[in-house]
Short mmCIF file of C-alpha atoms in Angstrom, two decimals:
data_model
loop_
_atom_site.label_atom_id
_atom_site.label_comp_id
_atom_site.label_asym_id
_atom_site.label_seq_id
_atom_site.Cartn_x
_atom_site.Cartn_y
_atom_site.Cartn_z
CA UNK A 1 8.36 -21.54 10.95
CA UNK A 2 8.67 -19.29 8.21
CA UNK A 3 11.16 -20.50 6.26
CA UNK A 4 11.90 -19.52 2.37
CA UNK A 5 10.79 -20.57 -0.87
CA UNK A 6 13.70 -20.56 -3.05
CA UNK A 7 13.70 -23.01 -6.41
CA UNK A 8 10.34 -24.00 -5.71
CA UNK A 9 11.79 -25.91 -2.19
CA UNK A 10 10.57 -23.84 1.47
CA UNK A 11 14.69 -24.28 3.13
CA UNK A 12 15.94 -23.05 6.30
CA UNK A 13 17.39 -19.44 6.17
CA UNK A 14 20.78 -19.60 7.93
CA UNK A 15 19.06 -18.29 11.82
CA UNK A 16 15.91 -17.66 13.14
CA UNK A 17 14.19 -14.19 14.49
CA UNK A 18 12.02 -13.93 16.50
CA UNK A 19 7.97 -13.12 16.40
CA UNK A 20 6.50 -10.55 18.96
CA UNK A 21 2.43 -10.30 18.97
CA UNK A 22 1.53 -6.37 18.59
CA UNK A 23 -0.46 -6.26 21.76
CA UNK A 24 0.86 -8.59 24.63
CA UNK A 25 4.99 -8.42 23.53
CA UNK A 26 4.79 -12.62 23.81
CA UNK A 27 6.85 -13.94 20.58
CA UNK A 28 4.32 -16.57 18.77
CA UNK A 29 6.30 -17.42 15.89
CA UNK A 30 9.88 -17.13 14.12
CA UNK A 31 11.76 -15.82 10.42
CA UNK A 32 13.87 -17.91 8.71
CA UNK A 33 16.97 -15.51 7.69
CA UNK A 34 18.78 -15.80 4.50
CA UNK A 35 21.87 -15.68 3.75
CA UNK A 36 23.49 -13.43 0.89
CA UNK A 37 23.58 -16.67 -1.09
CA UNK A 38 20.60 -17.84 -0.84
CA UNK A 39 19.92 -14.26 -2.11
CA UNK A 40 21.87 -14.87 -5.06
CA UNK A 41 20.33 -18.23 -5.48
CA UNK A 42 16.43 -17.29 -5.13
CA UNK A 43 17.25 -14.97 -7.79
CA UNK A 44 18.18 -17.16 -10.47
CA UNK A 45 15.52 -19.96 -9.49
CA UNK A 46 12.57 -17.84 -10.75
CA UNK A 47 15.07 -16.12 -13.80
CA UNK A 48 15.59 -19.98 -15.00
CA UNK A 49 11.92 -20.59 -14.16
CA UNK A 50 10.58 -18.00 -16.05
CA UNK A 51 12.71 -19.06 -18.70
CA UNK A 52 11.39 -22.26 -19.22
CA UNK A 53 7.70 -21.29 -18.08
CA UNK A 54 5.17 -21.49 -21.29
CA UNK A 55 1.93 -20.94 -18.17
CA UNK A 56 -0.65 -19.16 -21.59
CA UNK A 57 -2.59 -16.25 -20.17
CA UNK A 58 -5.04 -18.52 -19.59
CA UNK A 59 -3.84 -20.86 -17.23
CA UNK A 60 -2.52 -17.97 -14.87
CA UNK A 61 -6.41 -16.24 -14.96
CA UNK A 62 -7.38 -20.15 -13.74
CA UNK A 63 -4.48 -20.11 -11.34
CA UNK A 64 -4.92 -16.01 -10.11
CA UNK A 65 -8.70 -17.30 -10.10
CA UNK A 66 -8.07 -20.11 -7.72
CA UNK A 67 -6.01 -19.07 -5.16
CA UNK A 68 -8.07 -15.69 -5.32
CA UNK A 69 -10.93 -18.77 -3.68
CA UNK A 70 -8.47 -20.60 -1.14
CA UNK A 71 -7.90 -16.91 0.25
CA UNK A 72 -10.65 -16.23 0.31
CA UNK A 73 -11.78 -20.71 2.55
CA UNK A 74 -8.81 -19.56 4.17
CA UNK A 75 -9.88 -16.26 5.66
CA UNK A 76 -10.62 -16.73 9.63
CA UNK A 77 -6.24 -18.73 9.52
CA UNK A 78 -5.28 -15.40 8.22
CA UNK A 79 -7.09 -12.66 9.87
CA UNK A 80 -5.62 -15.00 12.93
CA UNK A 81 -2.26 -14.64 12.23
CA UNK A 82 -2.42 -10.53 11.73
CA UNK A 83 -3.82 -10.37 14.68
CA UNK A 84 -0.67 -11.89 15.77
CA UNK A 85 1.31 -9.98 13.35
CA UNK A 86 0.46 -6.89 12.65
CA UNK A 87 -1.87 -6.02 15.51
CA UNK A 88 -5.00 -6.85 12.97
CA UNK A 89 -8.05 -5.84 14.31
CA UNK A 90 -11.22 -8.11 13.34
CA UNK A 91 -12.30 -5.35 10.91
CA UNK A 92 -8.42 -5.14 9.68
CA UNK A 93 -7.97 -7.97 8.96
CA UNK A 94 -11.52 -9.29 7.35
CA UNK A 95 -10.76 -6.18 5.18
CA UNK A 96 -7.48 -7.04 4.04
CA UNK A 97 -8.36 -10.64 2.89
CA UNK A 98 -11.53 -9.26 1.35
CA UNK A 99 -9.38 -6.88 -0.99
CA UNK A 100 -7.45 -9.23 -1.47
CA UNK A 101 -9.46 -11.65 -2.50
CA UNK A 102 -10.39 -8.93 -5.27
CA UNK A 103 -6.94 -7.93 -6.21
CA UNK A 104 -6.28 -11.26 -7.40
CA UNK A 105 -9.98 -11.80 -8.98
CA UNK A 106 -8.65 -8.39 -11.17
CA UNK A 107 -5.70 -9.84 -11.92
CA UNK A 108 -6.51 -13.26 -13.07
CA UNK A 109 -8.70 -11.33 -15.27
CA UNK A 110 -5.39 -8.94 -16.60
CA UNK A 111 -4.27 -11.52 -17.10
CA UNK A 112 -6.80 -12.46 -19.93
CA UNK A 113 -6.75 -9.34 -21.29
CA UNK A 114 -3.56 -7.83 -21.65
CA UNK A 115 -3.12 -7.18 -25.61
CA UNK A 116 -0.89 -4.58 -27.85
CA UNK A 117 -2.22 -2.23 -30.29
CA UNK A 118 -2.10 -2.44 -34.02
CA UNK A 119 0.30 0.88 -35.01
CA UNK A 120 -1.13 2.35 -38.26
CA UNK A 121 2.86 2.09 -40.41
CA UNK A 122 0.86 3.46 -43.71
CA UNK A 123 -0.32 7.28 -42.65
CA UNK A 124 3.52 7.93 -43.02
CA UNK A 125 4.40 9.61 -46.25
CA UNK A 126 5.11 6.91 -48.84
CA UNK A 127 4.60 3.99 -46.91
CA UNK A 128 2.99 1.02 -48.44
CA UNK A 129 2.63 -2.61 -47.75
CA UNK A 130 3.47 -2.30 -44.18
CA UNK A 131 1.94 -4.12 -40.87
CA UNK A 132 2.53 -3.45 -37.20
CA UNK A 133 1.32 -3.62 -34.13
CA UNK A 134 2.80 -4.10 -30.41
CA UNK A 135 2.79 -7.16 -28.33
CA UNK A 136 3.11 -7.04 -24.01
CA UNK A 137 6.23 -9.64 -23.52
CA UNK A 138 7.51 -10.45 -19.49
CA UNK A 139 10.19 -7.79 -18.43
CA UNK A 140 11.52 -11.15 -16.12
CA UNK A 141 12.47 -11.12 -12.78
CA UNK A 142 9.79 -9.16 -10.41
CA UNK A 143 11.28 -7.68 -7.06
CA UNK A 144 8.30 -7.22 -4.68
CA UNK A 145 9.16 -5.18 -1.76
CA UNK A 146 6.00 -5.19 0.64
CA UNK A 147 5.43 -3.12 4.37
CA UNK A 148 3.73 -4.52 7.53
CA UNK A 149 0.41 -2.01 7.15
CA UNK A 150 -1.15 -4.54 4.75
CA UNK A 151 1.15 -7.44 4.85
CA UNK A 152 -1.69 -9.48 2.08
CA UNK A 153 -3.07 -7.33 -0.17
CA UNK A 154 -0.75 -4.32 -1.25
CA UNK A 155 2.08 -7.94 -1.94
CA UNK A 156 -1.13 -9.00 -3.75
CA UNK A 157 -1.00 -6.19 -5.56
CA UNK A 158 2.46 -6.97 -6.88
CA UNK A 159 2.75 -10.24 -6.85
CA UNK A 160 -0.40 -10.78 -8.71
CA UNK A 161 -0.48 -8.16 -11.82
CA UNK A 162 3.42 -9.92 -12.09
CA UNK A 163 2.16 -13.32 -12.52
CA UNK A 164 -0.90 -12.39 -15.00
CA UNK A 165 2.04 -10.63 -16.81
CA UNK A 166 4.13 -13.90 -17.19
CA UNK A 167 6.78 -12.73 -14.95
CA UNK A 168 8.83 -14.95 -12.22
CA UNK A 169 8.90 -12.69 -8.37
CA UNK A 170 11.39 -12.57 -6.03
CA UNK A 171 9.95 -11.66 -2.60
CA UNK A 172 10.45 -9.76 0.55
CA UNK A 173 8.20 -8.59 3.53
CA UNK A 174 8.57 -6.69 6.56
CA UNK A 175 10.16 -8.54 9.25
CA UNK A 176 7.59 -7.57 10.71
CA UNK A 177 4.61 -9.51 8.83
CA UNK A 178 6.73 -12.45 7.17
CA UNK A 179 4.16 -14.78 7.90
CA UNK A 180 1.41 -13.39 5.52
CA UNK A 181 3.32 -13.66 3.20
CA UNK A 182 4.44 -17.02 3.47
CA UNK A 183 0.23 -17.72 3.09
CA UNK A 184 0.10 -16.00 0.64
CA UNK A 185 2.37 -18.24 -1.71
CA UNK A 186 0.98 -21.39 0.26
CA UNK A 187 -2.61 -19.98 -1.32
CA UNK A 188 -1.05 -19.33 -5.43
CA UNK A 189 1.25 -22.99 -5.13
CA UNK A 190 -1.78 -24.50 -3.58
CA UNK A 191 -4.00 -23.02 -6.94
CA UNK A 192 -1.46 -24.44 -8.97
CA UNK A 193 1.44 -21.84 -9.90
CA UNK A 194 4.83 -24.41 -10.41
CA UNK A 195 6.60 -22.58 -7.52
CA UNK A 196 9.89 -22.26 -8.99
CA UNK A 197 8.00 -18.78 -10.35
CA UNK A 198 8.07 -17.27 -6.58
CA UNK A 199 10.44 -16.91 -4.04
CA UNK A 200 10.63 -15.74 -0.54
CA UNK A 201 13.45 -14.26 1.12
CA UNK A 202 12.85 -12.74 4.76
CA UNK A 203 15.79 -11.00 6.78
CA UNK A 204 16.46 -7.09 7.20
CA UNK A 205 16.11 -4.65 4.45
CA UNK A 206 19.14 -2.79 5.10
CA UNK A 207 21.24 -6.67 4.04
CA UNK A 208 19.01 -8.57 1.79
CA UNK A 209 17.45 -5.67 -0.09
CA UNK A 210 20.73 -4.13 -0.87
CA UNK A 211 21.53 -7.73 -1.68
CA UNK A 212 18.14 -7.73 -4.15
CA UNK A 213 19.07 -4.36 -4.82
CA UNK A 214 22.93 -4.89 -7.05
CA UNK A 215 21.16 -7.80 -9.10
CA UNK A 216 21.33 -6.70 -12.44
CA UNK A 217 19.23 -9.77 -13.54
CA UNK A 218 16.22 -8.32 -11.66
CA UNK A 219 14.29 -6.18 -13.66
CA UNK A 220 11.65 -4.41 -11.71
CA UNK A 221 10.89 -3.30 -8.50
CA UNK A 222 7.90 -2.50 -6.84
CA UNK A 223 8.76 -1.39 -3.61
CA UNK A 224 5.81 0.57 -1.00
CA UNK A 225 7.56 2.39 2.31
CA UNK A 226 9.50 5.06 3.19
CA UNK A 227 10.67 8.30 0.51
CA UNK A 228 13.61 7.71 2.25
CA UNK A 229 13.68 4.04 0.96
CA UNK A 230 12.13 4.73 -2.82
CA UNK A 231 14.82 6.73 -3.34
CA UNK A 232 17.93 4.33 -2.81
CA UNK A 233 15.70 1.60 -5.08
CA UNK A 234 15.89 4.15 -7.21
CA UNK A 235 19.55 4.93 -7.80
CA UNK A 236 19.78 2.40 -7.70
CA UNK A 237 17.81 0.00 -10.07
CA UNK A 238 18.93 2.43 -13.11
CA UNK A 239 17.56 2.11 -16.20
CA UNK A 240 15.78 -1.00 -15.17
CA UNK A 241 12.11 -0.13 -14.28
CA UNK A 242 10.32 0.26 -10.67
CA UNK A 243 7.22 1.32 -9.73
CA UNK A 244 7.55 2.95 -5.85
CA UNK A 245 4.38 4.34 -3.62
CA UNK A 246 6.15 6.00 -1.34
CA UNK A 247 5.57 8.76 2.07
CA UNK A 248 2.38 10.87 2.37
CA UNK A 249 1.15 13.22 4.10
CA UNK A 250 -2.62 12.98 3.38
CA UNK A 251 -5.22 15.60 3.47
CA UNK A 252 -8.79 15.75 4.08
CA UNK A 253 -11.10 19.36 3.62
CA UNK A 254 -14.57 19.80 4.28
CA UNK A 255 -15.76 22.59 3.28
CA UNK A 256 -18.64 24.44 4.63
CA UNK A 257 -21.13 23.22 2.60
CA UNK A 258 -20.10 19.69 3.20
CA UNK A 259 -22.22 16.55 4.28
CA UNK A 260 -21.21 16.35 8.05
CA UNK A 261 -23.35 13.35 8.81
CA UNK A 262 -21.29 12.30 5.72
CA UNK A 263 -18.26 12.85 6.22
CA UNK A 264 -17.32 12.47 10.27
CA UNK A 265 -17.52 8.86 10.03
CA UNK A 266 -15.69 8.74 6.61
CA UNK A 267 -12.27 10.96 8.09
CA UNK A 268 -12.29 8.88 11.81
CA UNK A 269 -12.20 5.66 9.79
CA UNK A 270 -10.22 6.88 7.06
CA UNK A 271 -7.41 8.35 10.34
CA UNK A 272 -8.03 5.75 12.73
CA UNK A 273 -7.98 2.29 10.70
CA UNK A 274 -5.33 -0.37 11.32
CA UNK A 275 -3.96 2.49 14.17
CA UNK A 276 -3.69 5.41 11.18
CA UNK A 277 -1.07 3.12 10.26
CA UNK A 278 -1.69 4.00 7.02
CA UNK A 279 0.41 6.43 3.51
CA UNK A 280 -3.37 7.49 3.15
CA UNK A 281 -4.23 7.85 6.85
CA UNK A 282 -6.10 11.52 7.26
CA UNK A 283 -3.00 13.11 8.95
CA UNK A 284 -4.45 17.01 8.12
CA UNK A 285 -8.03 17.78 8.42
CA UNK A 286 -8.28 21.59 7.20
CA UNK A 287 -12.04 23.02 8.54
CA UNK A 288 -13.73 25.28 6.89
CA UNK A 289 -14.31 28.34 9.55
CA UNK A 290 -17.32 28.77 8.92
CA UNK A 291 -18.39 25.24 10.95
CA UNK A 292 -15.84 24.93 12.40
CA UNK A 293 -17.54 25.76 15.59
CA UNK A 294 -20.60 22.06 15.57
CA UNK A 295 -17.61 20.49 13.81
CA UNK A 296 -15.70 19.41 15.33
CA UNK A 297 -16.78 18.78 18.66
CA UNK A 298 -18.83 15.79 16.41
CA UNK A 299 -15.59 15.27 15.15
CA UNK A 300 -14.04 14.82 18.35
CA UNK A 301 -17.23 12.60 19.98
CA UNK A 302 -16.94 10.20 17.52
CA UNK A 303 -13.32 9.48 17.39
CA UNK A 304 -13.89 9.59 21.71
CA UNK A 305 -16.47 6.66 20.93
CA UNK A 306 -13.62 4.66 19.18
CA UNK A 307 -11.90 2.39 21.40
CA UNK A 308 -8.06 1.45 21.64
CA UNK A 309 -7.09 -2.21 22.40
CA UNK A 310 -6.58 -5.43 22.17
CA UNK A 311 -7.50 -6.46 18.43
CA UNK A 312 -8.39 -9.79 19.83
CA UNK A 313 -11.98 -7.55 21.62
CA UNK A 314 -14.73 -7.16 19.14
CA UNK A 315 -15.30 -4.37 20.51
CA UNK A 316 -11.99 -2.69 19.97
CA UNK A 317 -11.73 -0.48 17.15
CA UNK A 318 -8.12 0.73 16.81
CA UNK A 319 -5.69 -2.33 17.70
CA UNK A 320 -1.67 -2.17 18.48
CA UNK A 321 0.46 0.01 16.70
CA UNK A 322 3.49 -2.12 14.83
CA UNK A 323 6.05 -1.65 17.86
CA UNK A 324 6.41 0.11 21.04
CA UNK A 325 9.05 1.86 20.09
CA UNK A 326 6.67 3.78 17.14
CA UNK A 327 4.37 4.37 20.29
CA UNK A 328 7.01 6.06 21.71
CA UNK A 329 8.38 7.86 18.66
CA UNK A 330 3.96 9.35 18.27
CA UNK A 331 4.13 10.82 21.78
CA UNK A 332 6.92 12.49 21.28
CA UNK A 333 6.13 14.31 18.46
CA UNK A 334 1.72 15.65 19.74
CA UNK A 335 4.40 16.59 23.17
CA UNK A 336 6.77 18.69 20.99
CA UNK A 337 3.54 19.88 19.65
CA UNK A 338 1.35 20.29 22.21
CA UNK A 339 5.19 22.77 23.86
CA UNK A 340 4.78 24.69 20.52
CA UNK A 341 1.21 25.54 21.47
CA UNK A 342 -0.94 22.89 20.03
CA UNK A 343 -3.92 21.23 21.70
CA UNK A 344 -5.33 18.24 22.70
CA UNK A 345 -9.03 17.00 21.47
CA UNK A 346 -8.72 14.02 22.81
CA UNK A 347 -6.18 11.45 22.97
CA UNK A 348 -2.48 12.17 23.57
CA UNK A 349 -1.42 8.77 25.37
CA UNK A 350 -0.48 5.85 24.89
CA UNK A 351 1.19 1.81 27.10
CA UNK A 352 3.33 0.08 25.15
CA UNK A 353 1.69 -0.08 21.37
CA UNK A 354 -1.76 0.98 22.11
CA UNK A 355 -1.81 4.75 21.31
CA UNK A 356 -5.91 6.02 22.11
CA UNK A 357 -6.86 8.65 18.71
CA UNK A 358 -5.66 11.87 18.85
CA UNK A 359 -6.79 15.06 18.22
CA UNK A 360 -5.17 17.85 17.55
CA UNK A 361 -5.85 21.69 17.25
CA UNK A 362 -4.06 25.18 17.65
CA UNK A 363 -1.42 23.16 14.80
CA UNK A 364 0.97 24.72 11.97
CA UNK A 365 2.87 23.88 9.58
CA UNK A 366 6.65 23.61 11.16
CA UNK A 367 4.91 20.86 13.75
CA UNK A 368 6.05 17.30 13.03
CA UNK A 369 2.78 16.46 14.02
CA UNK A 370 1.86 18.37 10.28
CA UNK A 371 4.54 18.64 7.95
CA UNK A 372 6.08 14.88 8.74
CA UNK A 373 4.33 11.97 8.66
CA UNK A 374 2.60 10.36 11.76
CA UNK A 375 2.01 6.89 10.98
CA UNK A 376 0.17 7.04 13.85
CA UNK A 377 -4.09 7.55 15.18
CA UNK A 378 -3.31 11.18 14.97
CA UNK A 379 -5.09 13.74 13.61
CA UNK A 380 -4.36 17.28 13.23
CA UNK A 381 -7.32 20.61 12.80
CA UNK A 382 -6.20 23.29 10.50
CA UNK A 383 -9.58 25.60 9.76
CA UNK A 384 -9.15 27.77 6.69
CA UNK A 385 -10.56 30.85 5.33
CA UNK A 386 -11.87 30.14 1.83
CA UNK A 387 -10.70 26.38 -0.26
CA UNK A 388 -8.00 28.26 -2.34
CA UNK A 389 -6.99 28.84 1.23
CA UNK A 390 -7.19 25.32 2.24
CA UNK A 391 -5.44 24.11 -1.50
CA UNK A 392 -2.15 25.84 -0.98
CA UNK A 393 -1.67 24.75 2.27
CA UNK A 394 -1.47 21.39 1.27
CA UNK A 395 -0.23 21.03 -2.26
CA UNK A 396 2.65 22.74 0.66
CA UNK A 397 3.40 19.65 1.40
CA UNK A 398 6.71 17.65 -0.63
CA UNK A 399 3.70 14.75 -0.24
CA UNK A 400 1.19 14.15 -3.24
CA UNK A 401 -0.33 10.47 -2.35
CA UNK A 402 -3.90 11.27 -1.65
CA UNK A 403 -6.24 14.24 -0.51
CA UNK A 404 -10.17 14.02 0.34
CA UNK A 405 -12.40 16.46 0.02
CA UNK A 406 -16.13 16.44 1.37
CA UNK A 407 -19.01 19.57 -0.13
CA UNK A 408 -22.33 19.79 -1.89
CA UNK A 409 -20.93 22.06 -5.17
CA UNK A 410 -20.28 20.50 -7.96
CA UNK A 411 -18.52 23.49 -9.14
CA UNK A 412 -16.31 23.42 -5.76
CA UNK A 413 -15.55 19.81 -6.56
CA UNK A 414 -14.66 19.71 -9.81
CA UNK A 415 -11.87 22.86 -9.69
CA UNK A 416 -10.48 21.89 -6.77
CA UNK A 417 -9.96 17.96 -7.62
CA UNK A 418 -6.98 20.21 -10.15
CA UNK A 419 -5.94 22.42 -8.45
CA UNK A 420 -4.71 20.29 -5.49
CA UNK A 421 -1.35 18.11 -6.38
CA UNK A 422 -2.20 14.53 -5.61
CA UNK A 423 -1.94 10.89 -7.82
CA UNK A 424 -5.80 10.50 -6.27
CA UNK A 425 -8.31 13.50 -4.74
CA UNK A 426 -12.07 11.88 -3.64
CA UNK A 427 -14.61 14.00 -3.36
CA UNK A 428 -17.25 13.18 -1.11
CA UNK A 429 -15.14 10.30 0.98
CA UNK A 430 -11.39 10.95 2.77
CA UNK A 431 -7.90 11.10 1.32
CA UNK A 432 -7.76 6.73 2.49
CA UNK A 433 -10.50 5.98 -0.01
CA UNK A 434 -9.50 3.75 -2.14
CA UNK A 435 -11.14 0.44 -4.56
CA UNK A 436 -8.37 -2.30 -5.68
CA UNK A 437 -9.76 -1.61 -9.58
CA UNK A 438 -8.43 1.62 -9.71
CA UNK A 439 -4.71 3.56 -10.91
CA UNK A 440 -3.00 4.66 -7.13
CA UNK A 441 -0.64 5.47 -6.79
CA UNK A 442 1.41 9.71 -6.28
CA UNK A 443 3.05 12.11 -7.08
CA UNK A 444 6.16 14.26 -6.10
CA UNK A 445 7.83 12.47 -2.96
CA UNK A 446 4.94 9.86 -2.97
CA UNK A 447 7.26 8.33 -6.02
CA UNK A 448 5.22 7.90 -9.21
CA UNK A 449 4.04 4.65 -10.77
CA UNK A 450 0.58 3.09 -10.16
CA UNK A 451 -0.94 -0.12 -8.68
CA UNK A 452 -3.95 -1.22 -9.21
CA UNK A 453 -3.63 -5.25 -11.73
CA UNK A 454 -5.01 -3.23 -15.39
CA UNK A 455 -2.09 -0.67 -14.54
CA UNK A 456 0.93 -2.09 -12.60
CA UNK A 457 -0.23 -4.97 -15.38
CA UNK A 458 1.06 -2.99 -18.40
CA UNK A 459 4.85 -1.33 -16.12
CA UNK A 460 5.89 -4.42 -15.02
CA UNK A 461 5.78 -5.54 -19.50
CA UNK A 462 7.57 -4.74 -22.46
CA UNK A 463 5.56 -3.23 -25.03
CA UNK A 464 7.06 -4.83 -28.14
CA UNK A 465 6.97 -4.02 -31.37
CA UNK A 466 6.45 -6.04 -34.47
CA UNK A 467 6.33 -4.63 -38.23
CA UNK A 468 6.07 -7.18 -41.51
CA UNK A 469 6.28 -5.51 -44.66
CA UNK A 470 4.62 -7.46 -47.41
#
């Protein structure tokens, strides 16, 4: 059973919830549920720990580096765990573990590199014999609230930079995937982290999350999830710091001069890995009309070759969605689009939580498969006549997390990248392209702030100016 981590100890909750295998629907574990009083106790313990902490930057580096090695050594256990609680195929689980290792390593290095700046005090008129510089200091208690679709690496992107910057962390993972968070905490503690600097709470977001938002002792909230919840967090946080990675309707544009051999496998991977349940999954695929006749059939053929089913089967590329209800909702959106004139080129059906990879065309912007985040293995093909039209239609979304662009023309690539209003634009990559060292985050309703250890650590620390007159 997954327990709670409070005050440096693993403890029971006030009740338990059952955890269900995402493919078979069978109970495989239990999750402890925290009481409001335990939430308060967890925050109090984290605050006391960070105020008493004497961990130097090099010690944080050593701990995070050791945790990376432990996660790497425990990869088989973690892959099997995420198969059950998240429905990940082996490829998805292996990628999640490898990226978590890299995130821990990058954060370890940033612990040694955190620095301030020298301020040119004497640049002011009449200023003499003054020295000024800044330092970075911990904010205090960081609250990390994470989703089910990346239960290990997204959590590492919040916890590791926070610890590297000298903070304590209170974690509220998704109820679907609490065990991955338990394992990351165990790795950090086994690596030498004082356990009091971590707290782990399970339970419904409506109760646990709200209690955390109401606690003024928390200095900063790092959240990945829906725009609706992000707005609630921002409203409750007030003047406290936030890093919000929110909803998305990711677009990828394929120009007439694109390298099709390169584009199709990247688009298929980006559209359907993790059953399409990634905020940067290709949802809207804009294809130049001049090549659509040869591009789309080849895309469909590649999608049909991607097998969906039991994530324990090595031949399966697309595992189950997180619940049968999520699959049913996505199927209803597809049926609604078809009723409005869309055409299913492949897929469109589901059995339980397993949704067949689906490609639609003849869609329009009023359909929910286009204008709302479907979070399912469904890609809508939209043909365009010139790249300016594609850019305008991609930008028309209220979201702006990530976009991809395939072209062989460097001028088209650079001009278009400036025009696409997204947090990241990836040339000759699909919208989900990511390296964990890069700054990752959105604009508009996709939130603000940046993940990536070098960027997150600056948000999770405060800049303090120090001046000296001599």
